[in-house]
Coordinates of C-alpha atoms in Angstrom, one line a residue:
Chain A
M6 CA -121.0 52.0 106.2
S7 CA -123.7 53.4 108.3
A8 CA -125.4 50.6 110.3
L9 CA -123.4 47.8 111.9
R10 CA -123.5 44.3 110.5
I11 CA -122.1 42.2 113.3
L12 CA -120.7 38.8 112.9
V13 CA -120.4 36.7 116.1
P14 CA -118.5 33.4 115.7
I15 CA -119.3 30.9 118.4
K16 CA -118.0 27.4 119.3
R17 CA -119.5 24.4 120.9
V18 CA -117.1 23.1 123.6
I19 CA -117.2 20.7 126.5
D20 CA -119.0 22.5 129.4
Y21 CA -116.6 24.5 131.5
A22 CA -117.6 22.7 134.7
V23 CA -116.8 19.2 133.4
K24 CA -113.4 17.7 134.1
P25 CA -112.1 16.5 130.7
R26 CA -110.8 13.0 130.4
V27 CA -108.2 11.7 128.0
N28 CA -109.4 8.7 125.9
K29 CA -107.8 5.3 126.3
A30 CA -105.9 5.5 122.9
Q31 CA -104.4 8.8 124.1
T32 CA -105.4 10.6 120.9
A33 CA -107.9 13.1 122.2
I34 CA -110.3 14.1 125.0
E35 CA -113.3 11.9 125.5
T36 CA -116.3 13.9 124.1
A37 CA -119.0 11.3 123.7
G38 CA -121.8 11.6 126.3
V39 CA -120.1 14.6 127.8
K40 CA -122.1 17.8 128.4
H41 CA -121.4 20.5 125.9
S42 CA -122.3 24.2 125.8
M43 CA -121.4 27.5 124.2
N44 CA -117.8 28.5 124.8
P45 CA -118.1 31.0 127.8
F46 CA -116.2 33.8 126.0
D47 CA -118.6 33.5 123.0
E48 CA -121.6 34.1 125.3
L49 CA -119.9 37.4 126.1
S50 CA -119.6 38.2 122.4
V51 CA -123.3 37.5 121.7
E52 CA -124.3 39.5 124.8
E53 CA -122.1 42.4 123.8
S54 CA -123.5 42.5 120.2
V55 CA -127.1 42.4 121.5
R56 CA -126.3 45.2 124.0
I57 CA -124.9 47.4 121.2
R58 CA -128.2 47.1 119.5
E59 CA -130.4 47.5 122.6
K60 CA -128.5 50.3 124.2
K61 CA -128.1 52.0 120.8
S62 CA -124.4 52.4 121.6
Y63 CA -123.6 53.0 118.0
A64 CA -125.4 56.0 116.4
G65 CA -125.7 54.2 113.1
G66 CA -127.6 51.4 114.7
V67 CA -127.3 47.6 114.3
E68 CA -128.7 46.1 111.1
D69 CA -127.9 42.5 111.6
I70 CA -126.4 40.1 114.1
L71 CA -125.2 36.9 112.5
A72 CA -124.1 34.0 114.6
F73 CA -121.5 31.6 113.0
S74 CA -120.4 28.2 114.1
C75 CA -118.1 25.7 112.5
G76 CA -118.6 22.3 114.0
P77 CA -120.4 19.0 114.1
P78 CA -124.2 18.9 113.5
K79 CA -124.8 19.5 117.2
A80 CA -123.2 23.0 116.9
Q81 CA -126.7 24.0 115.8
D82 CA -127.6 23.9 119.4
V83 CA -125.3 26.7 120.3
L84 CA -126.4 28.7 117.3
R85 CA -130.0 28.3 118.6
T86 CA -128.8 29.6 122.0
A87 CA -127.2 32.6 120.4
M88 CA -130.4 33.4 118.5
A89 CA -132.4 33.0 121.7
M90 CA -130.1 35.6 123.3
G91 CA -130.8 38.0 120.4
A92 CA -128.8 37.1 117.3
D93 CA -131.0 37.4 114.1
R94 CA -129.8 34.4 112.2
G95 CA -127.2 31.7 112.0
I96 CA -124.7 30.2 109.6
H97 CA -123.3 26.8 110.1
V98 CA -120.2 25.2 108.5
E99 CA -120.7 21.6 109.3
V100 CA -117.8 19.2 110.0
K101 CA -117.9 15.6 111.0
E102 CA -118.2 14.7 114.7
G103 CA -114.8 14.5 116.2
E104 CA -113.2 16.6 113.5
E105 CA -112.0 20.0 114.2
I106 CA -110.9 22.9 112.0
E107 CA -107.8 24.8 113.2
P108 CA -107.9 28.5 114.0
L109 CA -106.3 29.4 110.7
G110 CA -108.9 27.5 108.8
V111 CA -111.7 29.0 110.9
A112 CA -110.3 32.5 110.3
K113 CA -110.3 31.8 106.5
L114 CA -113.9 30.7 106.7
L115 CA -114.8 33.8 108.7
K116 CA -113.1 36.0 106.1
A117 CA -115.2 34.5 103.4
V118 CA -118.4 35.0 105.4
V119 CA -117.4 38.6 106.2
E120 CA -117.0 39.4 102.6
K121 CA -120.2 37.6 101.6
E122 CA -122.3 39.2 104.3
K123 CA -120.6 42.6 104.3
S124 CA -119.9 42.4 108.0
N125 CA -118.2 45.4 109.5
L126 CA -117.7 44.3 113.1
V127 CA -116.7 40.8 114.2
V128 CA -116.9 40.0 117.9
L129 CA -115.2 36.8 119.0
G130 CA -114.3 35.2 122.3
K131 CA -110.6 35.7 123.3
Q132 CA -110.1 31.9 123.4
S133 CA -112.0 28.7 123.3
I134 CA -111.7 26.8 126.6
D135 CA -110.9 23.5 124.9
D136 CA -107.9 24.2 122.6
D137 CA -106.9 27.4 124.6
A138 CA -105.2 28.7 121.4
G139 CA -106.5 32.3 121.5
Q140 CA -105.7 32.9 117.8
T141 CA -108.8 33.1 115.6
G142 CA -109.7 36.8 116.1
Q143 CA -106.2 38.1 115.5
M144 CA -105.8 35.8 112.5
L145 CA -109.1 37.1 111.0
A146 CA -108.1 40.7 111.5
G147 CA -104.7 39.9 109.8
L148 CA -106.4 38.2 106.8
L149 CA -108.8 41.1 106.4
G150 CA -106.2 43.8 107.1
W151 CA -108.6 45.2 109.8
G152 CA -107.8 46.8 113.1
Q153 CA -108.0 44.5 116.2
A154 CA -108.7 45.0 119.9
T155 CA -108.1 41.9 121.9
Q156 CA -109.3 41.0 125.4
A157 CA -111.9 43.7 125.5
A158 CA -113.2 44.8 128.9
K159 CA -115.3 47.7 127.6
V160 CA -116.4 48.8 124.2
T161 CA -117.8 52.3 123.4
F162 CA -118.5 54.1 120.2
E163 CA -117.9 57.7 119.0
G164 CA -119.4 59.3 116.0
E165 CA -121.0 57.7 113.0
G166 CA -120.2 56.9 109.4
E167 CA -116.7 57.8 108.1
S168 CA -115.7 59.5 111.4
A169 CA -117.0 56.6 113.6
R170 CA -114.4 55.3 116.1
V171 CA -114.5 52.4 118.5
L172 CA -112.9 52.8 121.9
V173 CA -111.9 49.5 123.5
E174 CA -110.5 49.1 126.9
R175 CA -108.3 46.0 126.9
E176 CA -107.0 43.7 129.6
V177 CA -103.2 43.6 129.3
D178 CA -100.5 42.4 131.6
G179 CA -100.4 44.6 134.7
G180 CA -103.7 46.5 134.1
T181 CA -105.7 47.8 131.2
D182 CA -105.1 50.0 128.2
V183 CA -107.4 51.8 125.7
V184 CA -107.1 51.8 121.9
R185 CA -109.2 53.7 119.4
A186 CA -109.9 52.1 116.1
K187 CA -111.8 52.7 112.9
L188 CA -114.5 50.4 111.6
P189 CA -114.4 47.8 110.2
M190 CA -112.7 45.9 113.0
V191 CA -112.3 42.8 115.1
I192 CA -112.9 42.6 118.8
T193 CA -112.2 39.7 121.1
T194 CA -114.0 39.5 124.5
D195 CA -112.6 39.1 128.0
L196 CA -114.5 37.9 131.0
R197 CA -115.1 41.3 132.5
L198 CA -116.8 42.7 129.4
N199 CA -120.4 41.9 130.5
E200 CA -122.7 39.5 132.2
P201 CA -124.4 37.3 129.6
R202 CA -128.2 37.0 129.9
Y203 CA -130.1 33.8 130.2
A204 CA -132.3 33.1 127.2
S205 CA -136.0 33.2 128.3
L206 CA -138.4 30.5 127.2
P207 CA -140.4 32.7 124.8
N208 CA -137.1 33.8 123.2
I209 CA -136.0 30.1 123.0
M210 CA -139.3 29.4 121.2
K211 CA -138.8 32.4 118.9
A212 CA -135.3 31.3 118.1
K213 CA -136.6 28.1 116.6
K214 CA -138.1 30.1 113.8
K215 CA -134.9 32.0 113.0
K216 CA -132.9 30.7 110.1
I217 CA -129.7 28.7 110.1
E218 CA -128.0 28.6 106.7
K219 CA -125.8 25.6 106.1
V220 CA -122.7 26.0 104.0
S221 CA -119.5 24.0 103.5
A222 CA -115.9 25.0 103.4
E223 CA -116.0 24.2 99.7
D224 CA -119.0 26.5 99.1
L225 CA -116.9 29.3 100.7
G226 CA -113.9 28.4 98.6
V227 CA -111.7 27.8 101.6
D228 CA -109.0 25.1 102.1
V229 CA -109.1 24.0 105.7
T230 CA -106.4 21.3 105.5
K231 CA -104.8 20.8 108.9
R232 CA -101.3 22.0 109.5
L233 CA -100.9 20.4 112.9
K234 CA -101.0 16.7 113.6
T235 CA -101.8 15.7 117.1
V236 CA -99.3 13.0 118.0
K237 CA -100.7 12.2 121.4
V238 CA -102.7 13.6 124.2
I239 CA -101.9 12.6 127.8
E240 CA -103.1 13.4 131.3
P241 CA -100.9 15.8 133.1
P242 CA -98.8 14.2 135.9
P243 CA -100.9 14.0 139.0
R244 CA -99.9 16.0 142.1
Q245 CA -99.5 14.2 145.4
G246 CA -101.6 16.5 147.4
G247 CA -103.5 15.9 150.6
G248 CA -100.8 16.7 153.1
R249 CA -102.7 18.2 156.1
V250 CA -101.3 20.0 159.1
D251 CA -103.2 20.9 162.3
D252 CA -102.2 24.5 162.9
V253 CA -100.1 27.4 161.7
D254 CA -97.0 26.2 163.5
G255 CA -97.4 22.9 161.6
M256 CA -97.7 24.8 158.3
I257 CA -94.6 26.8 158.9
K258 CA -92.6 23.7 160.0
R259 CA -93.7 21.7 156.9
L260 CA -93.0 24.6 154.5
K261 CA -89.5 24.9 156.0
E262 CA -89.0 21.1 155.5
L263 CA -90.0 21.5 151.9
G264 CA -87.5 24.4 151.5
S265 CA -90.2 27.0 150.7
L266 CA -89.4 29.3 153.6
Chain B
M26 CA -84.4 37.3 96.3
I27 CA -81.2 35.7 97.6
S28 CA -82.8 34.9 100.9
R29 CA -85.8 33.3 99.2
V30 CA -83.6 31.0 97.2
G31 CA -81.6 30.3 100.4
Q32 CA -84.8 29.5 102.2
A33 CA -86.0 27.1 99.5
A34 CA -82.6 25.4 99.5
C35 CA -82.8 24.9 103.3
R36 CA -86.3 23.6 103.1
Q37 CA -85.3 21.1 100.4
A38 CA -82.3 20.0 102.3
R39 CA -84.4 19.5 105.4
T40 CA -87.0 17.4 103.5
Q41 CA -84.3 15.2 102.2
L42 CA -82.7 14.8 105.7
R43 CA -86.0 13.9 107.3
P44 CA -86.1 10.2 107.8
R45 CA -89.0 8.3 106.3
A46 CA -89.7 6.2 109.4
G47 CA -88.2 5.0 112.6
P48 CA -86.2 7.0 115.1
T49 CA -84.2 10.0 113.9
P50 CA -80.5 9.3 113.7
V51 CA -78.6 11.7 115.9
A52 CA -76.2 12.6 113.1
S53 CA -79.0 14.0 110.9
L54 CA -80.5 15.8 113.8
S55 CA -77.4 17.9 114.3
A56 CA -77.3 18.5 110.6
L57 CA -80.9 19.7 110.8
A58 CA -80.0 22.0 113.6
R59 CA -77.5 23.9 111.5
L60 CA -80.3 24.8 109.1
L61 CA -82.6 26.1 111.7
S62 CA -82.7 29.8 112.4
S63 CA -84.9 31.1 115.1
L64 CA -86.1 34.6 115.6
A65 CA -86.7 35.4 119.3
V66 CA -89.2 38.4 119.6
L67 CA -88.3 40.4 122.6
E68 CA -90.5 42.9 124.5
Q69 CA -89.6 46.3 125.7
R70 CA -91.5 48.9 127.7
E71 CA -90.5 52.5 127.9
G72 CA -87.0 51.8 126.7
K73 CA -86.4 48.8 129.1
L74 CA -85.9 45.2 128.0
L75 CA -88.5 43.0 129.7
G76 CA -86.4 40.2 131.2
G77 CA -89.4 37.8 131.0
S78 CA -89.2 37.9 127.2
L79 CA -85.7 36.3 127.3
G80 CA -87.4 32.9 127.8
T81 CA -87.8 33.1 124.0
V82 CA -84.0 32.8 123.7
T83 CA -84.0 29.8 126.0
A84 CA -86.6 28.1 123.8
A85 CA -84.6 28.9 120.7
Q86 CA -81.5 27.3 122.4
K87 CA -83.5 24.1 122.8
L88 CA -84.3 24.1 119.1
G89 CA -80.7 24.5 118.2
G90 CA -79.6 26.5 115.2
S91 CA -78.8 30.2 115.0
I92 CA -80.6 32.7 117.2
T93 CA -81.5 36.2 116.2
A94 CA -83.3 38.5 118.6
F95 CA -85.8 41.1 117.4
I96 CA -86.8 44.3 119.1
A97 CA -88.6 47.4 117.9
G98 CA -89.6 50.8 119.4
G99 CA -88.5 54.4 119.7
N100 CA -84.8 55.0 120.9
I101 CA -84.2 51.3 120.8
K102 CA -80.4 51.5 120.8
A103 CA -79.8 50.9 124.5
V104 CA -82.3 48.0 124.6
A105 CA -80.7 46.5 121.5
E106 CA -77.2 46.6 123.1
E107 CA -78.7 44.9 126.2
A108 CA -80.2 42.2 124.0
A109 CA -76.8 41.8 122.3
K110 CA -75.3 40.7 125.6
V111 CA -77.8 37.9 126.1
A112 CA -76.1 34.5 126.1
G113 CA -76.7 32.6 122.9
V114 CA -77.9 35.4 120.7
E115 CA -75.9 35.8 117.5
K116 CA -77.6 38.8 115.9
V117 CA -80.0 41.5 117.1
I118 CA -82.3 43.1 114.6
A119 CA -83.4 46.4 116.1
I120 CA -86.0 48.7 114.4
D121 CA -85.9 52.2 115.8
N122 CA -89.3 53.7 115.2
V123 CA -91.6 55.2 117.9
A124 CA -94.6 53.8 115.9
Y125 CA -93.8 50.3 117.4
D126 CA -93.5 51.4 121.0
K127 CA -96.9 50.1 122.1
G128 CA -96.6 46.9 120.0
L129 CA -99.9 47.5 118.2
P130 CA -100.3 44.3 116.1
E131 CA -101.7 46.3 113.1
N132 CA -98.3 47.7 112.3
Y133 CA -96.0 45.4 114.3
A134 CA -97.2 42.3 112.4
P135 CA -96.3 43.5 108.9
L136 CA -93.0 44.7 110.4
L137 CA -92.2 41.3 111.7
V138 CA -93.4 39.5 108.6
E139 CA -91.1 41.6 106.4
N140 CA -88.1 40.8 108.6
I141 CA -89.0 37.1 108.8
K142 CA -89.1 37.0 105.0
K143 CA -85.9 38.9 104.6
G144 CA -84.1 36.8 107.2
G145 CA -85.5 33.4 106.1
F146 CA -86.2 32.3 109.7
T147 CA -87.7 28.9 110.3
H148 CA -89.0 29.4 113.9
I149 CA -90.5 32.6 115.3
I150 CA -90.8 32.6 119.0
A151 CA -92.6 35.1 121.3
G152 CA -93.9 35.0 124.9
H153 CA -97.5 34.0 125.5
T154 CA -98.1 37.5 127.0
A155 CA -100.6 40.1 126.2
F156 CA -98.1 41.4 123.5
G157 CA -97.4 37.9 122.0
K158 CA -101.1 36.8 122.2
G159 CA -102.2 39.9 120.3
L160 CA -99.4 39.9 117.7
M161 CA -98.4 36.4 116.8
P162 CA -101.6 35.0 115.4
R163 CA -101.8 38.0 113.1
V164 CA -98.2 37.3 112.0
A165 CA -99.1 33.6 111.5
A166 CA -102.1 34.5 109.3
L167 CA -100.1 36.8 107.2
L168 CA -97.5 34.0 106.6
D169 CA -100.3 31.3 106.2
S170 CA -99.0 29.3 109.1
Q171 CA -100.9 27.6 111.9
Q172 CA -99.5 29.0 115.2
I173 CA -98.7 26.8 118.1
S174 CA -99.7 28.6 121.3
D175 CA -98.4 28.6 124.8
I176 CA -96.0 25.7 124.5
T177 CA -94.4 24.1 127.5
A178 CA -91.8 21.9 125.8
I179 CA -90.0 21.3 122.5
E180 CA -89.5 17.8 121.3
D181 CA -87.8 18.5 118.1
E182 CA -87.9 21.2 115.4
K183 CA -91.5 20.5 114.4
T184 CA -92.9 18.8 117.5
F185 CA -94.2 20.8 120.5
V186 CA -96.0 20.1 123.7
R187 CA -98.8 22.3 124.9
P188 CA -101.5 22.1 127.6
V189 CA -105.1 22.1 126.4
Y190 CA -108.5 22.0 128.3
A191 CA -107.3 24.3 131.1
G192 CA -104.2 22.1 131.6
N193 CA -106.3 18.9 132.0
A194 CA -104.6 17.4 129.1
I195 CA -101.2 17.7 127.5
A196 CA -101.1 17.6 123.7
T197 CA -98.1 16.9 121.6
V198 CA -98.5 18.4 118.1
E199 CA -96.4 18.2 114.9
S200 CA -96.4 21.1 112.6
S201 CA -96.1 20.8 108.8
D202 CA -95.7 24.5 108.2
D203 CA -92.5 25.8 106.7
I204 CA -92.3 28.7 109.2
K205 CA -93.3 27.8 112.7
I206 CA -94.9 30.5 114.7
I207 CA -94.7 29.7 118.4
T208 CA -95.7 31.4 121.7
I209 CA -94.1 30.0 124.9
R210 CA -95.4 29.7 128.4
G211 CA -93.0 31.9 130.4
T212 CA -92.9 29.6 133.4
A213 CA -91.7 26.6 131.3
F214 CA -88.8 28.5 129.7
P215 CA -86.7 30.5 132.2
A216 CA -85.0 33.7 130.9
A217 CA -81.7 33.2 129.2
A218 CA -78.6 34.7 131.0
A219 CA -78.5 38.5 130.4
E220 CA -74.7 38.4 130.2
G221 CA -72.1 36.4 128.2
G222 CA -73.3 37.0 124.7
S223 CA -71.7 39.3 122.0
A224 CA -74.2 39.5 119.2
T225 CA -73.9 41.8 116.2
L226 CA -76.4 44.6 115.7
E227 CA -78.2 44.6 112.4
D228 CA -80.7 47.0 110.8
G229 CA -83.9 45.3 109.8
V230 CA -86.4 46.5 107.2
D231 CA -89.2 48.9 108.3
P232 CA -92.2 48.7 106.0
K233 CA -93.8 51.6 107.9
S234 CA -97.3 50.2 107.6
E235 CA -100.2 52.4 108.4
T236 CA -102.5 51.4 111.2
S237 CA -106.1 52.3 111.6
T238 CA -105.8 51.7 115.4
E239 CA -104.2 54.2 117.8
W240 CA -103.1 53.7 121.3
V241 CA -104.9 56.1 123.7
S242 CA -103.9 55.4 127.3
E243 CA -103.2 52.8 129.9
N244 CA -103.9 52.2 133.5
L245 CA -101.3 49.9 135.0
A246 CA -101.5 48.7 138.6
K247 CA -98.5 50.1 140.4
S248 CA -96.9 47.9 143.0
D249 CA -93.6 47.5 144.8
R250 CA -94.3 43.8 145.1
P251 CA -92.6 41.3 142.7
D252 CA -94.3 40.7 139.3
L253 CA -96.9 38.0 139.6
A254 CA -95.8 36.0 136.5
T255 CA -92.2 35.7 137.5
A256 CA -92.3 35.8 141.4
S257 CA -90.8 33.0 143.3
K258 CA -93.5 33.2 145.9
V259 CA -97.2 34.0 145.4
V260 CA -99.8 34.7 147.9
S261 CA -103.3 34.4 146.6
G262 CA -106.8 35.1 147.9
G263 CA -110.3 34.1 146.9
R264 CA -113.9 34.6 147.5
G265 CA -113.4 33.7 151.2
L266 CA -111.9 37.1 151.8
K267 CA -115.4 38.6 151.6
S268 CA -114.4 42.2 150.7
K269 CA -111.6 44.4 149.2
E270 CA -110.9 45.8 152.7
E271 CA -110.5 42.4 154.2
F272 CA -108.4 41.2 151.2
D273 CA -106.0 44.1 151.6
R274 CA -106.0 43.8 155.4
V275 CA -105.4 40.0 155.5
M276 CA -103.5 39.1 152.3
L277 CA -101.1 42.1 151.7
P278 CA -99.2 41.8 155.0
L279 CA -98.7 38.1 154.4
A280 CA -97.4 38.9 150.9
D281 CA -95.0 41.5 152.4
A282 CA -93.9 39.1 155.2
L283 CA -92.9 36.5 152.5
G284 CA -91.7 39.0 149.9
A285 CA -94.3 37.5 147.6
A286 CA -96.4 38.7 144.7
V287 CA -100.2 38.9 145.2
G288 CA -102.7 36.8 143.1
A289 CA -106.4 36.2 143.2
S290 CA -109.1 33.8 142.0
R291 CA -111.6 34.9 139.5
A292 CA -114.3 35.1 142.2
A293 CA -112.2 37.6 144.1
V294 CA -111.5 39.6 141.0
D295 CA -115.1 39.6 139.8
S296 CA -116.3 40.8 143.2
G297 CA -113.8 43.6 143.1
Y298 CA -111.6 42.4 145.9
A299 CA -108.5 42.6 143.7
D300 CA -107.4 44.0 140.3
N301 CA -108.2 42.0 137.2
S302 CA -104.5 41.8 136.3
L303 CA -103.9 39.7 139.4
Q304 CA -106.2 36.9 138.3
V305 CA -104.5 33.5 138.3
G306 CA -106.0 30.8 136.1
Q307 CA -106.8 29.5 132.7
T308 CA -107.9 32.9 131.5
G309 CA -105.6 35.0 133.7
K310 CA -102.0 34.6 134.6
V311 CA -100.3 31.2 134.7
V312 CA -97.7 31.1 137.5
A313 CA -95.3 28.4 138.7
P314 CA -93.6 29.8 141.8
Q315 CA -91.5 28.0 144.4
L316 CA -94.4 28.6 146.8
Y317 CA -98.0 29.2 146.1
L318 CA -99.9 30.0 149.3
C319 CA -103.6 30.5 148.9
A320 CA -106.4 31.3 151.3
G321 CA -110.2 31.2 150.7
I322 CA -109.8 29.6 147.3
S323 CA -111.8 26.4 146.7
G324 CA -109.7 25.2 143.7
A325 CA -111.9 25.2 140.6
I326 CA -110.5 23.6 137.4
Q327 CA -110.0 27.0 135.9
H328 CA -108.0 28.3 138.9
L329 CA -105.9 25.1 139.1
A330 CA -104.9 25.6 135.4
G331 CA -103.0 28.7 136.4
M332 CA -101.0 27.4 139.4
K333 CA -100.8 23.6 139.6
D334 CA -97.2 23.6 138.3
S335 CA -96.1 25.5 141.4
K336 CA -93.4 23.7 143.3
V337 CA -95.1 23.7 146.6
I338 CA -98.8 24.5 147.1
A339 CA -100.1 25.5 150.6
A340 CA -103.7 26.2 151.2
I341 CA -105.8 27.5 154.0
N342 CA -109.6 26.9 153.7
K343 CA -112.3 26.3 156.2
D344 CA -114.0 23.6 154.0
P345 CA -112.1 20.3 154.5
D346 CA -113.6 19.0 151.2
A347 CA -112.4 21.9 149.0
P348 CA -110.7 20.5 145.9
I349 CA -107.7 22.7 146.6
F350 CA -106.7 20.2 149.3
Q351 CA -106.3 17.5 146.6
V352 CA -103.4 19.4 145.1
A353 CA -102.0 21.2 148.1
D354 CA -98.8 19.8 149.6
V355 CA -99.6 21.6 152.9
G356 CA -103.2 22.0 153.8
L357 CA -104.7 23.7 156.8
V358 CA -108.4 23.5 157.6
G359 CA -109.4 26.7 159.4
D360 CA -110.8 30.2 159.3
L361 CA -108.5 32.3 157.2
F362 CA -109.3 35.4 159.2
E363 CA -107.7 33.8 162.1
K364 CA -105.0 31.7 160.5
V365 CA -103.6 34.1 157.9
P366 CA -102.8 36.9 160.5
E367 CA -101.3 34.3 162.8
L368 CA -99.2 33.0 160.0
T369 CA -98.1 36.5 159.1
K370 CA -97.2 37.3 162.6
K371 CA -95.1 34.1 163.1
L372 CA -93.3 34.6 159.7
K373 CA -92.3 38.1 160.7
K374 CA -90.4 36.8 163.7

């Protein structure tokens, strides 16, 4: 295990700036005709992987950066983006539009890919901003029996080969902590880890030539049957906002009326 | 082996009791409740039980059925005895081993899994905190169960409610897994009473799993102010504060005047005005205090996700069109550098 073979799972989600709307049937969020992009935490994962290579952070070097996405045909767009940012190639597990595989299923797919591709570092976002589950990285680490460092704010390497260690500063309740782990391992990214780059036009053009391999869950021998059934999806109760006051005295008076002071 | 047989029998009984269609008759619901057994995973830090983690007991009470509390760490006896007094807890499983002090998921997850299998629990509940978020998905994967994260309500033993899309939608999901792994939103489940219970203490199993990860150090923000996640009042500042010096000069006295915890928007945290751990929002802390008073925060979707369940929201912002005013119960348009110090001064009187 000298060079790093990094696997970067990414997800196509509704753009973070769009206000999601519940569909009329109250079964899901309206996704048709809505702007989608790469999950913001996954951009951080791609950026971090590319930086490990560029900055030669790991003495053994980076042999391969493989971007993975499980999603509808359009998930290829986010794979292209990852490759324009610096990933070497992509792998796409295609599912039908509107269908979604749960974190446990995705973790099982990733385990199969890790074993097939001999990955020794997996860098994931800490959560997707649609389902907000925050599970996939930890589940993958559990299935593989690897170490995990979640909500990474800083990743540094020490040594090489057998003695190599990864130091990860993690965001925890009340501050940060640092853990030291052996490779292979799973890292999930937090917002403060880095500032993702914009893909330049030449790199976007180059990314078109990079390869995306299409595989199915069956090819990987993974059962992705859903365990959770969505019974309904509703809008949260709206707040009656808009109460304005003219000055500080008015604010204090109103807060007293509301029993907050 | 006995517990496995018992578990299978319970499962079978539950399947038979489950009505094919139509509303669940109340009689069979209570019969179901008797077969439920929940494990509430408690948190400790440096030999102290974290009161916030007692929300797991409250959630277990809503499920019905027996409640066992779980705690692990070095010199755990005092904490276990404290947990035994919590109202509603029947048993406390305490694992005394310093290896679990920091709650590293690599060894804590196998520990929990062994004890879940031994005890035949149907519902495993932890807080959606840094500890629970790191640990529980790993436990779920080891048990081949699809976790349900950050729930805000329990409808029945298999149906749970959770916010998705930064709280812009509320999903109700039904789990088909035999063992349900759940993390709860702290603000939706208040801590169970710390007194009134008389649980028995029980030794669990300790598989003493090796871990390839070691805990090195921590850097926790020290503060005399109330804890952000559980405070009844929160004062929060955003980009409008312009610098760390101004943030400290303007917001901290207001927090002290109110006895409030301090929070911040992502913009304020990213610009270094406030510590990361103070971020309120979809990817930071979710708070629901009696009063959320914010200044210089526009009210982006991601920020609202972390505070819109507050009882009263008050906002000071110079932009009359800021989205925060659409959710604020009390809105004041004005320069925060003038209004906040004035408010602080008048509150002190």
